CSV table of C-alpha atoms and ligand atoms in Angstrom, one decimal:
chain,number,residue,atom,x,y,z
J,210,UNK,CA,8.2,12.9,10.4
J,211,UNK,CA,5.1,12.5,12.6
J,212,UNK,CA,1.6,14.1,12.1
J,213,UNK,CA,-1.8,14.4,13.6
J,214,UNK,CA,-3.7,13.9,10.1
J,215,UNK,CA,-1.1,12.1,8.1
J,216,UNK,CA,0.8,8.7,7.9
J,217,UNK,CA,3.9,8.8,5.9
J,218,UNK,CA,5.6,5.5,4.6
J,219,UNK,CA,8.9,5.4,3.0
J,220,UNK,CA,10.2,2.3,0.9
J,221,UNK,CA,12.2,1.6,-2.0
J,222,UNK,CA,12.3,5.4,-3.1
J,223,UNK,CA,8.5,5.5,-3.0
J,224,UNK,CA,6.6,7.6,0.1
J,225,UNK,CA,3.4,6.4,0.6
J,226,UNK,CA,1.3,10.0,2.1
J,227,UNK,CA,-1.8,8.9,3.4
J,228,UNK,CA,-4.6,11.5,4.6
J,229,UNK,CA,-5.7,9.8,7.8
J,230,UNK,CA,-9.0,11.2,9.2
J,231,UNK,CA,-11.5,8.0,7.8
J,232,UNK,CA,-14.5,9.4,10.6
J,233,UNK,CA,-14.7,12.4,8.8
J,234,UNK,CA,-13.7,10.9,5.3
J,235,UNK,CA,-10.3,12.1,5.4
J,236,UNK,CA,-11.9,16.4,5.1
J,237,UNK,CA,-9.2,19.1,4.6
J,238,UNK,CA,-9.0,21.1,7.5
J,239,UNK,CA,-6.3,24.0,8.2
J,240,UNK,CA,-4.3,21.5,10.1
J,241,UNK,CA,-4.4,18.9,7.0
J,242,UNK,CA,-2.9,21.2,4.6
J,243,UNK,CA,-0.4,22.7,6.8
J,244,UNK,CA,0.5,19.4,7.5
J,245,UNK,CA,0.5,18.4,3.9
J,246,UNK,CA,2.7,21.2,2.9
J,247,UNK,CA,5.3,20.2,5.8
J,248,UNK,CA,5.2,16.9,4.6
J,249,UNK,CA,6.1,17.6,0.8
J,250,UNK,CA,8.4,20.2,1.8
J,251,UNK,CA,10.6,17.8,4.2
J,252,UNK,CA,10.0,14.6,1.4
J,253,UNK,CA,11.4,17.3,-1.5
J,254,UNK,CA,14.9,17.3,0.7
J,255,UNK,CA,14.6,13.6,1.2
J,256,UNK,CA,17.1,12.1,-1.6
J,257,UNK,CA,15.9,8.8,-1.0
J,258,UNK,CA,12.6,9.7,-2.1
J,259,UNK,CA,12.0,9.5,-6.2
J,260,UNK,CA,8.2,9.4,-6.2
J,261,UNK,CA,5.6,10.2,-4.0
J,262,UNK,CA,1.8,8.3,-3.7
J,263,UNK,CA,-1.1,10.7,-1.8
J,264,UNK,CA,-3.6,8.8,-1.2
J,265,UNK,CA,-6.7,8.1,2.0
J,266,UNK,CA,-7.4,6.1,4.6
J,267,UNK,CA,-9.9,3.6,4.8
J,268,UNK,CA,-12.1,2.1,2.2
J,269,UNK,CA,-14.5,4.8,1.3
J,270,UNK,CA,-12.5,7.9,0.7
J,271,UNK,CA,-9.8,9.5,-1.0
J,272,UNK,CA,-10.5,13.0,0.6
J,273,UNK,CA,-14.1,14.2,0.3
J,274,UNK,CA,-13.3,17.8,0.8
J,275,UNK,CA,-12.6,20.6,2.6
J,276,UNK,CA,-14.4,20.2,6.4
J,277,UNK,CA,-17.9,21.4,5.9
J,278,UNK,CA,-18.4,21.5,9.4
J,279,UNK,CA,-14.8,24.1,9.8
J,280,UNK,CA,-16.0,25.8,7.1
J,281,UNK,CA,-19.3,26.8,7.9
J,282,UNK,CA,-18.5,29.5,10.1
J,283,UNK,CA,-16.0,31.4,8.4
J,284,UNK,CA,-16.4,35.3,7.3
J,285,UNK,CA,-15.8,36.2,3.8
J,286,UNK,CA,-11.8,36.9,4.9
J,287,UNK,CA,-11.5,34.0,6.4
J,288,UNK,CA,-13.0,32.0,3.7
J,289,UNK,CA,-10.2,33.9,1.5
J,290,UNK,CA,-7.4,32.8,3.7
J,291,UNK,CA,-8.1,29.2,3.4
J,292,UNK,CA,-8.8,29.1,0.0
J,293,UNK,CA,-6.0,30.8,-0.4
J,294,UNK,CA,-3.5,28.0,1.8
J,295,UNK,CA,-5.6,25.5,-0.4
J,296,UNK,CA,-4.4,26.8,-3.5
J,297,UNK,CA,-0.6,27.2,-1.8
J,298,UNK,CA,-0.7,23.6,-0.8
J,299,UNK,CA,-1.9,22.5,-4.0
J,300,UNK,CA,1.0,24.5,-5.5
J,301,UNK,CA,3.3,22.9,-3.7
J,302,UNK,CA,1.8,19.3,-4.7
J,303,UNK,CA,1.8,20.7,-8.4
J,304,UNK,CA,5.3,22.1,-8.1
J,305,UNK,CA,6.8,19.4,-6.5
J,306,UNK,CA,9.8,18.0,-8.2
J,307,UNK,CA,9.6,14.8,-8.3
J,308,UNK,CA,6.2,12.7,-9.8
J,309,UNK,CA,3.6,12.7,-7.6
J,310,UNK,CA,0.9,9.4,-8.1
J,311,UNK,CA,-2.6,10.0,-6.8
J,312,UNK,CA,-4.3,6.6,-5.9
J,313,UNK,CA,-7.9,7.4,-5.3
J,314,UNK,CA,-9.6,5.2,-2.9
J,315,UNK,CA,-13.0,6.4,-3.1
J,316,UNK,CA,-14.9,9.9,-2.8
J,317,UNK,CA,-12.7,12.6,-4.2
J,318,UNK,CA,-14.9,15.8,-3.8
J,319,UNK,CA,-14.8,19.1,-3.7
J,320,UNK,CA,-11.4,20.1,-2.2
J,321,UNK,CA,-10.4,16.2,-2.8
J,322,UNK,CA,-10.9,16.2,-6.5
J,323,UNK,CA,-9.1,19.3,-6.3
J,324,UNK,CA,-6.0,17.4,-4.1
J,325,UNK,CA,-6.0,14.6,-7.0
J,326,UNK,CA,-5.6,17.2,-9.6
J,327,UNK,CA,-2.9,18.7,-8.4
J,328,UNK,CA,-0.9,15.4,-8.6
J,329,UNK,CA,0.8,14.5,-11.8
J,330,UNK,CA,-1.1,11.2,-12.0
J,331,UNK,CA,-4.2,9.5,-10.8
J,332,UNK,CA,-4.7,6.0,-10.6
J,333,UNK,CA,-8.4,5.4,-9.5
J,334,UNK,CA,-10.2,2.3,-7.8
J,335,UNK,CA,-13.5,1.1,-9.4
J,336,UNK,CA,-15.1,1.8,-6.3
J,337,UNK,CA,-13.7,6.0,-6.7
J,338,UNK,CA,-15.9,9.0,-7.1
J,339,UNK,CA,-15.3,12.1,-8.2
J,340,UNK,CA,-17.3,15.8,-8.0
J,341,UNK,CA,-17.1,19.0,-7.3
J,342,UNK,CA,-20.1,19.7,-5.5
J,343,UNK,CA,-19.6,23.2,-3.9
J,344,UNK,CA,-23.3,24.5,-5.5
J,345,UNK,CA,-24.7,22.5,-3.6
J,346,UNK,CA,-23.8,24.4,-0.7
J,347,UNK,CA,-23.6,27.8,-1.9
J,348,UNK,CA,-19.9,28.1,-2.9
J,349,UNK,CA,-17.4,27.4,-5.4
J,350,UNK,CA,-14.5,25.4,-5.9
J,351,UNK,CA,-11.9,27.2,-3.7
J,352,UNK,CA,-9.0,25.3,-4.7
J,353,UNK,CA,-8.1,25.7,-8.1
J,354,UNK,CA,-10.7,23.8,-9.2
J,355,UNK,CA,-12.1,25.8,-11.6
J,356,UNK,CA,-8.7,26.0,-13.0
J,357,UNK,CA,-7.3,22.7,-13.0
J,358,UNK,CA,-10.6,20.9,-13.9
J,359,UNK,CA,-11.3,22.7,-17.2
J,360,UNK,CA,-7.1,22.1,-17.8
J,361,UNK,CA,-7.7,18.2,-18.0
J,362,UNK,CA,-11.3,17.7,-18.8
J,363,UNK,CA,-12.4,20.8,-21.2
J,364,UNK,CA,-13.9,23.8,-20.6
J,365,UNK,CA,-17.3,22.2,-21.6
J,366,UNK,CA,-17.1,19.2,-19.5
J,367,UNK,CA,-16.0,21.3,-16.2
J,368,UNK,CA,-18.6,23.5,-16.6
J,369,UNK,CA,-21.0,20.3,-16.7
J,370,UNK,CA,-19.7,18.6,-13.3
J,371,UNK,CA,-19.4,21.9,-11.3
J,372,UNK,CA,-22.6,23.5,-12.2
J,373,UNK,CA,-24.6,20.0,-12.0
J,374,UNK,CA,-22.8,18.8,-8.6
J,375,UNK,CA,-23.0,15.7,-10.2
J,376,UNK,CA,-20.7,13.1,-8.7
J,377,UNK,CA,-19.0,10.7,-11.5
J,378,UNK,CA,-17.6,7.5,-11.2
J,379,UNK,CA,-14.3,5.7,-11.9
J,380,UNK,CA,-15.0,4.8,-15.4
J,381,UNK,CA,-16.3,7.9,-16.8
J,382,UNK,CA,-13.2,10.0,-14.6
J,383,UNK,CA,-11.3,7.1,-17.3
J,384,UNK,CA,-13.4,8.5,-20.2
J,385,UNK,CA,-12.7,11.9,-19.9
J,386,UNK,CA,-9.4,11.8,-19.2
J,387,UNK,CA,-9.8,12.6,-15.1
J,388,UNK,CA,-8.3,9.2,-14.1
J,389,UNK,CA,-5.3,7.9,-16.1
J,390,UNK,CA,-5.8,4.1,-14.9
J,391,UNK,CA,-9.0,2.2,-13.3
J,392,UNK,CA,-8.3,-0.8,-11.2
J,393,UNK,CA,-10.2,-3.2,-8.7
J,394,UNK,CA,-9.9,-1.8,-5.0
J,395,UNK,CA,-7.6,-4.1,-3.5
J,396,UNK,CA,-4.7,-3.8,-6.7
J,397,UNK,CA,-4.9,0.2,-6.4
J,398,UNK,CA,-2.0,0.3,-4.1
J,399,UNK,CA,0.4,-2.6,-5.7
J,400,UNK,CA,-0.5,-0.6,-9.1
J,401,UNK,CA,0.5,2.7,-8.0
J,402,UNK,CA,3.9,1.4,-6.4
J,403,UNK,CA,4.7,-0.5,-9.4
J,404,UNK,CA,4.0,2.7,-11.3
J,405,UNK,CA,6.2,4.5,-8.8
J,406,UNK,CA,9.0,1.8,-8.7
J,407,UNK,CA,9.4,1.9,-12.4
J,408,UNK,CA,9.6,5.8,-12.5
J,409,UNK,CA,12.2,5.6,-9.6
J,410,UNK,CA,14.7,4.3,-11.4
J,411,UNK,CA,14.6,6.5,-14.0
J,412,UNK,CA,17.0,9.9,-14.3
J,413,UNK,CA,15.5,12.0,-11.3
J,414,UNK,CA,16.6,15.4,-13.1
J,415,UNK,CA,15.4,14.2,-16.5
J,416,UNK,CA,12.4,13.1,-14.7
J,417,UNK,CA,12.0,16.8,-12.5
J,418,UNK,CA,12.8,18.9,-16.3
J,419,UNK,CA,9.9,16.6,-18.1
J,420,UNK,CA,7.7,17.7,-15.6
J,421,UNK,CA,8.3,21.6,-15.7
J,422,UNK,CA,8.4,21.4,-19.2
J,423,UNK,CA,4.6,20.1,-19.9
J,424,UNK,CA,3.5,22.0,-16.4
J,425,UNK,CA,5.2,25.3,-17.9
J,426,UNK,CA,4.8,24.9,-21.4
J,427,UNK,CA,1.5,24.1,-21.4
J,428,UNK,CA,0.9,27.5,-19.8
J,429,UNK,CA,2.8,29.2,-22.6
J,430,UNK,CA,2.9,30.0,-26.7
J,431,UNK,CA,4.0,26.5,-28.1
J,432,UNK,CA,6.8,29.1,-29.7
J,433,UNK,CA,8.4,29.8,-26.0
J,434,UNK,CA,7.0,26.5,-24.8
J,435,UNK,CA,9.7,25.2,-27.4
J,436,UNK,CA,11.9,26.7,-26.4
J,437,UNK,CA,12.0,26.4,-22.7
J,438,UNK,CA,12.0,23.0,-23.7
J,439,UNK,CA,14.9,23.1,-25.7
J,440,UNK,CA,16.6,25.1,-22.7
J,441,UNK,CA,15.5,22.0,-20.1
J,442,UNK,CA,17.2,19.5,-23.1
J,443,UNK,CA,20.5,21.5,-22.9
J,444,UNK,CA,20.7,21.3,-19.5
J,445,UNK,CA,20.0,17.8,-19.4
J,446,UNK,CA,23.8,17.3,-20.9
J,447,UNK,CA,25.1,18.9,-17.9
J,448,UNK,CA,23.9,16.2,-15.7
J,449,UNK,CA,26.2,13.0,-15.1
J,450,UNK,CA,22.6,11.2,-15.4
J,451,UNK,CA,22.7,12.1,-19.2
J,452,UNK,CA,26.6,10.6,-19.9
J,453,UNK,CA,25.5,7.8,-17.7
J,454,UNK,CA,22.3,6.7,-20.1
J,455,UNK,CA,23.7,7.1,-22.9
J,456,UNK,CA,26.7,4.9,-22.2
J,457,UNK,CA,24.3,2.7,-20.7
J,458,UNK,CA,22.3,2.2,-24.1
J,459,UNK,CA,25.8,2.1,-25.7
J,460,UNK,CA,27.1,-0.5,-23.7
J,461,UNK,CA,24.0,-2.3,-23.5
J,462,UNK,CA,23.5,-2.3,-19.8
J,463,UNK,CA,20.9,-1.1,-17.7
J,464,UNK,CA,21.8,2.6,-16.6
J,465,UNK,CA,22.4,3.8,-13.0
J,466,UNK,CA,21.4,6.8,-12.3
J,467,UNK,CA,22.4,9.4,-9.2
J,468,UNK,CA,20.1,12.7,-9.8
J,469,UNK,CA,23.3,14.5,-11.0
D,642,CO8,N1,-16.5,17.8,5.6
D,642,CO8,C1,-16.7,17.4,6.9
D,642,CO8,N2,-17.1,16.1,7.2
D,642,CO8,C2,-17.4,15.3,6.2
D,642,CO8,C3,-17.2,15.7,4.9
D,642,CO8,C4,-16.7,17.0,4.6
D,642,CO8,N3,-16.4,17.4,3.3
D,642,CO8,N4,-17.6,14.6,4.1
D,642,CO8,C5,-18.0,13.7,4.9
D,642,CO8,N5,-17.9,14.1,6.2
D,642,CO8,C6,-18.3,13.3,7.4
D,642,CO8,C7,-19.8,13.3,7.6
D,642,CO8,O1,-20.3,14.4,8.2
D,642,CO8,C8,-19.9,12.0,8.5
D,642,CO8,O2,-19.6,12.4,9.8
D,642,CO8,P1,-20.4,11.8,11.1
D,642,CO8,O3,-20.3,10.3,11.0
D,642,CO8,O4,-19.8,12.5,12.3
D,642,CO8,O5,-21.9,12.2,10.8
D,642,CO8,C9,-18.8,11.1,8.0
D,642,CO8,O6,-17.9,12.0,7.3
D,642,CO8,C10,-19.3,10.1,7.1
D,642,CO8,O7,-20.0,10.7,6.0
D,642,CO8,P2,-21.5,10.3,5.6
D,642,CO8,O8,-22.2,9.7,6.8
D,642,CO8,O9,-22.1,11.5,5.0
D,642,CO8,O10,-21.2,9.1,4.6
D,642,CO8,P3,-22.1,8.7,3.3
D,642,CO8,O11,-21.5,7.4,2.9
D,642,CO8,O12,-23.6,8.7,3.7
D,642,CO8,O13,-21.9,9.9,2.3
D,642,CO8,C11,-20.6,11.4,1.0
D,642,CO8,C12,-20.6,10.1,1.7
D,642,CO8,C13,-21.5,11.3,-0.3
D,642,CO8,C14,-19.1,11.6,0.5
D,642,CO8,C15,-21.1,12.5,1.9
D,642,CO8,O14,-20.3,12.4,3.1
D,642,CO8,C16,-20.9,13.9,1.3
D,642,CO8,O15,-21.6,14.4,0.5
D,642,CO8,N6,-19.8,14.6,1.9
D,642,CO8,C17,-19.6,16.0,1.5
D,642,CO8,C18,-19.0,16.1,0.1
D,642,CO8,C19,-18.8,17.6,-0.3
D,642,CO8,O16,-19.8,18.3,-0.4
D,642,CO8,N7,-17.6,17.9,-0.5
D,642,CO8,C20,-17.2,19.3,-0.9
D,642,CO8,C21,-17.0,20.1,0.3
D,642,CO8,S1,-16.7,21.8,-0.2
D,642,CO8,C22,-15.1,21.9,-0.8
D,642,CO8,O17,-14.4,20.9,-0.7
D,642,CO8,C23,-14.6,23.2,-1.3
D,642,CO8,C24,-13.1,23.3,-1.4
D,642,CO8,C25,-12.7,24.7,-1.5
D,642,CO8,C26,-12.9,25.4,-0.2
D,642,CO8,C27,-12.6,26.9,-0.3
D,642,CO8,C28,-12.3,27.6,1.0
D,642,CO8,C29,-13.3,28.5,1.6
């Protein structure tokens, strides 16, 4: 896989996918997300790959939004359409079946704190910022923001950071559940592959069910969120992944699992 905006880094079942454009603080631009989706798309075929890390380049920035500067000229269609691939991309990161460990480096703004959201975990360096500071220049959070913010922070609490612009740090993304970890700068990497390590060698197809079931259910009834739940458990016994840790635990050896 080669890109113009993105590095990609593959060891011991974890792919590092770095946004690379540090002069411009790593800004989403048409090309980053196209690229983005490509990248998730070829790494969901890629068996060797249990868990994915998005992350930035350089010190200062996880992504610190969509590019102002490519933005600023759009019509009100146009504007559409990229909100719209924004929110496709996104999907995709949501959707994507295997975990997917955000390890914010700095600002994530705007489009950026959307990105991290859209990842099934964040692990955040002290020096990381988050915002969504689209009033500020006479727009709104195009993609999913809205949504996904008021999903893991509150509807109260959403409201607060987009209507105030306000950017928050690491420790208070901690307090209100934005960040899931807070660590010094130069252990945010070490911290998320260990994360990552330790969820690769669990059951991939376990792994891919938990996530559609608190993805899905929490969109649902708890009624038929329980039971597309109980559904995923069934299924889960048709996998040799299931026999396998169970036998394991039986025999008391560590399992092996193959994703089948
Ligand atoms: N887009 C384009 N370029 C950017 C962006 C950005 N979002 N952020 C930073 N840059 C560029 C700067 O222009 C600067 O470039 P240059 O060196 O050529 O002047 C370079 O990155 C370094 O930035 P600064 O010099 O500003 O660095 P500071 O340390 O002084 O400040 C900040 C860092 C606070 C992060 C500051 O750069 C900033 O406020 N950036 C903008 C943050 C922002 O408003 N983000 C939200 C953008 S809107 C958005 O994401 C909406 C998503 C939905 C879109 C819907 C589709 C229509």
């Amino acid at each position: 896989m080669s890109f113009n905006n993105l590095l990609i880094e593959i060891t011991d079942g974890t792919a590092i996918v770095t946004v690379n454009r540090p002069a411009a603080l790593n800004a989403l631009t048409v090309e980053v997300l196209e690229e983005l989706s490509a990248a998730f798309a070829e790494l969901t075929q890629d068996a060797s790959v249990a868990c994915v890390i998005l992350t930035g380049s350089g010190a200062k920035a996880f992504v610190a939004g969509a590019d102002i500067a490519a933005m600023q000229s759009l019509d009100a269609v146009s504007a559409g359409f990229f909100a719209r691939l924004g929110h496709d991309v996104l999907n995709v990161i949501e959707n994507f079946p295997k975990p997917v460990i955000a390890a914010v480096n700095g600002f994530a703004l705007g489009g950026g704190c959307e990105l991290a959201m859209a990842c099934d975990i964040r692990i955040v360096a002290e020096n990381a910022r988050f915002g969504q500071p689209e009033v500020n220049l006479g727009v709104i959070p195009g993609f999913g923001g809205t949504l996904r913010l008021a999903r893991l922070v509150g509807k109260g609490r959403a409201k607060e950071l987009i209507f105030t612009g306000d950017m928050i740090n690491a420790q208070e993304a901690y307090r209100i559940g934005l960040a899931n970890k807070v660590v010094a700068a130069e252990e945010l990497l070490a911290t998320a592959r260990d994360m990552a390590t330790k969820i690769a060698t669990k059951a991939p197809i376990a792994l891919r069910f938990a996530k559609e079931a608190i993805d899905n259910g929490l969109e649902m009834d708890l009624d038929r969120a329980g039971r597309f739940e109980s559904n995923l458990f069934g299924l889960c016994f048709a996998t040799a992944d299931q026999k396998e840790g169970m036998q394991a635990f039986l025999d008391k050896r560590p399992a092996k699992f193959v994703g089948r």
